[in-house]
Amino acid sequence: MSLVHLLLFAGLVIAASSSSSPGSRLILREIADQKDKAVELNTTNFDSVLKDTPAKYAVVEFFAHWCPACRNYKPHYEKVARLFNGPDAIHPGIVLMTRVDCAMKTNTKLCDKFSVSHYPMLFWGPPTKFVSGSWEPKKDKSDILVIDDGRTADRLLNWINKQIGSSYGLDDQKFENEHALSNITDYNQISQAVYDVEEATAEAFDIILAHKAIKSSETSASFIRFIQLLAAHHLSRRCRKGAAEILVNYDDLCPSGNCSYEKSGGNDTLGNFPICGKDVPRGYYMFCRGSKNDTRGFSCGLWVLMHSLSVRIEDGESHFAFTAICDFVNNFFMCDECRLHFNDMCLRVKTPFKKARDFVLWVWSTHNKVNERLMKDEASLGTADPKFPKIIWPPKELCPLCYLSSNQKSIEWDHNHVYMFLKNNYGPKLNSLYKEKSVSGGKEETVSATEDLTVATNALVVPIGAALAIAIASCAFGALACYWRTQQKNRKYYFHLST
Ligand code: FAD
C-alpha cells in the first residue's frame, strides 16, 4: 500500500472526525421519549438540533415559564407537535416543533437575537435558517416568518397547512397518511431514507452486540470485511467515521477474536464504539416506516443500505463488496429464512464480479427475487403491509424506460436503464437531503454527502484492495487496521521510552 493511499485514508479519518454533531439527535430521541412532544431548545443545543433535524421546516416557540398565557397555550402547541414530532409522529420528517424558554437567563441572548417582544412568540422557517440566525421586525425579506395566527391548535395547524399546501388535521391518526400510493410515491421520498440507512446500520451493529455474534475467526473476518466496506462507502460520514474507528481499534476490542461487547465496560469494548455515533439509532424509521408497527423498518433499511453501497463501489471492489455483503447477511442477519435464501442466491454466483455495474444489478435482481417470493407468501398469509405490498421493482410508473416489454408472466428489462435508474435513486437522489457540516481550513461549510463521498471513494478504493492482499499475508483484520494499530503501538512504545 503506497504512502499516498495511507495518507488519503488518514485524511478520511480526520475529515470524518471533524463532523461530530454534539448530541443533538440524542436530544431529539430523549425528548421524543418524554410526554411533551415539542423539543425543548436552549442556547447550547439550538444550532445543533436544528442543523441535524431531517424535517423540512421548523416552528420555534419563544415563551417564558412564568407566563400564564404560555402555560395555557402549551396544550394547543402540544396538540400540533404530536402530529410531527417523535417516534409516534403521524406526519414525521416534515415539521420540527420546538420551544425555547426565554425566562432562563442562559437563553437571553438567543431570545434577543430573534427580537422576542412578547410571549408566546412563534417563528417558522427552514431549520437551517435558524442556525446561527436572527430575526428583526423591520427587515423586509427573511426566510424566517413570524406566525401571526397560531393562538389555538386549529389556527396554528391551518397556518402551517397554508405554508406547505397540506391538509393535515388535528385528528389525523397514525399511518392514515400520505403513503397511500406508497410503493410508487416512495421514489420521491427516497431522500428521507438516508436517515434510515444510518438507523439500520446502527441497529445491525446493536444486534451483533446483543447476540455477541462475533464468535469465531470466520465471523470475525466477515465482520471486518463489512466494516471495511462501510468505512469506505457508507453514505453517512458519521457511519464511515465510526466504522474506521472500529477497524483501527479492532485488535484491542476483539483480541484473538474475543470481543468484549459491554457498553459500560471501559474504552476497549465494541459497545463503546457506536458505529454511527452515539446519536444513532434514533428509534424510528422514516422512509422505511410501515403502516403497521411490525412491518418494514430494519429489513427495509438494510436493503437500502445494500443498494446504496452497491452504487458507490468501483469495478475493482465489486467482488469484495459482494463477499462482504453475502457473509454479513449469512453471519449476522438474525432472520433464519432470510439468510438461508440469501445465502443460496450468493452461492449461485460462480464467477467473481469484475464490474460494479454487474454487482449493482445483482443486488437489484436478488432483491426482486425476494420480492417475488414474498408477494406470494404475503398474499396467501395475509401478512403484507396494506400500504406497501411487495412489487417487482422499479414499477413502470417510476421507470418506464427500464421496461422493454412486460406481460402478466414476465418482464423484459432494459438493464442499462435499470442500472442508470438505480445509480441515481441510491446515489444523488438518496443523498439529496443529507447535509452535513464540515470544517475546512477552520471555516464551517455545508457539504452534501455526495460531494464528501467523492473524497471517500477516491481515498479508499485502493486501500480496500490492497488491504485484502496484505491482510492475507500479514494481518488477520486487514492492512488498514493493522497499519494504524502498528502506528499507534509504536507511538505508545516511543512514548514509554521517552518518559
Ligand atoms: P423492502 O423489500 O424492504 O424494500 C425496501 C425499499 O427498497 C422499497 O421500499 C423500494 O423502495 C426499494 N426496492 C424494492 N425492491 C427493490 C429492488 N429490487 N431493487 C432496488 N430497490 C428495491 N423477508 C421474508 O419474509 N423472507 C425472506 O426470505 C427475506 N429475506 C430477506 C433477505 C435480506 C437480505 C433482507 C435485507 C431482507 C429479507 N426479508 C425477507 C425482508 C423483506 O425483504 C423486506 O425487507 C421486508 O418485508 C420489508 O419490506 P418493504 O416493503 O419495506 O420493502
XYZ file of C-alpha atoms and ligand atoms in Angstrom, residues 183 186 287 296 299-300 302-304 306-307 329 333 337-338 341-342 364 367-368 370-371 373-374 378 388 390-391 393 422 426, ligand 1:
84
model
C -44.635 1.890 -3.493
C -41.772 6.267 -2.164
C -38.857 6.194 4.559
C -40.820 -2.701 7.235
C -35.038 -5.031 6.974
C -36.104 -2.263 4.586
C -30.832 -2.957 5.364
C -31.862 -3.333 1.721
C -31.456 0.393 1.144
C -27.032 -2.647 0.491
C -28.252 -0.855 -2.647
C -26.109 -11.405 5.857
C -28.824 -11.166 9.827
C -35.281 -17.876 6.489
C -33.897 -14.628 5.069
C -32.428 -17.895 0.973
C -29.999 -15.065 0.501
C -31.328 -5.434 -7.548
C -33.985 -8.175 -4.077
C -36.621 -8.677 -6.768
C -37.115 -11.970 -2.636
C -39.984 -9.611 -3.518
C -41.371 -14.918 -3.341
C -42.791 -12.687 -0.619
C -47.820 -12.448 1.920
C -46.649 -1.339 0.988
C -44.415 -6.206 -2.415
C -43.921 -5.370 -6.061
C -39.248 -3.002 -8.623
C -30.519 2.550 -9.545
C -29.472 5.245 -4.496
P -38.200 -3.912 1.028
O -38.272 -5.154 0.223
O -37.509 -3.998 2.332
O -37.519 -2.795 0.128
C -37.150 -1.530 0.653
C -37.265 -0.497 -0.443
O -36.341 -0.831 -1.471
C -38.623 -0.434 -1.145
O -39.488 0.442 -0.462
C -38.272 0.083 -2.518
O -38.184 1.483 -2.491
C -36.892 -0.473 -2.758
N -36.861 -1.694 -3.565
C -37.738 -2.709 -3.601
N -37.308 -3.661 -4.431
C -36.132 -3.250 -4.949
C -35.203 -3.804 -5.880
N -35.405 -4.967 -6.484
N -34.086 -3.092 -6.163
C -33.870 -1.907 -5.595
N -34.705 -1.337 -4.719
C -35.837 -2.000 -4.394
N -38.459 -11.427 4.440
C -39.079 -12.625 4.417
O -40.225 -12.706 4.839
N -38.463 -13.730 3.898
C -37.192 -13.678 3.411
O -36.643 -14.693 2.972
C -36.494 -12.436 3.452
N -35.216 -12.327 3.012
C -34.544 -11.150 3.170
C -33.193 -11.052 2.818
C -32.495 -9.882 3.016
C -31.027 -9.810 2.672
C -33.144 -8.744 3.571
C -32.386 -7.460 3.811
C -34.489 -8.813 3.901
C -35.192 -10.007 3.716
N -36.552 -10.108 4.053
C -37.195 -11.308 3.987
C -37.313 -8.906 4.411
C -38.042 -8.354 3.161
O -37.247 -8.443 2.007
C -38.421 -6.892 3.333
O -37.285 -6.155 3.690
C -39.481 -6.631 4.372
O -40.593 -7.458 4.129
C -39.930 -5.159 4.330
O -40.409 -4.871 3.034
P -40.601 -3.415 2.450
O -41.965 -3.288 1.921
O -40.181 -2.417 3.437
O -39.628 -3.335 1.189
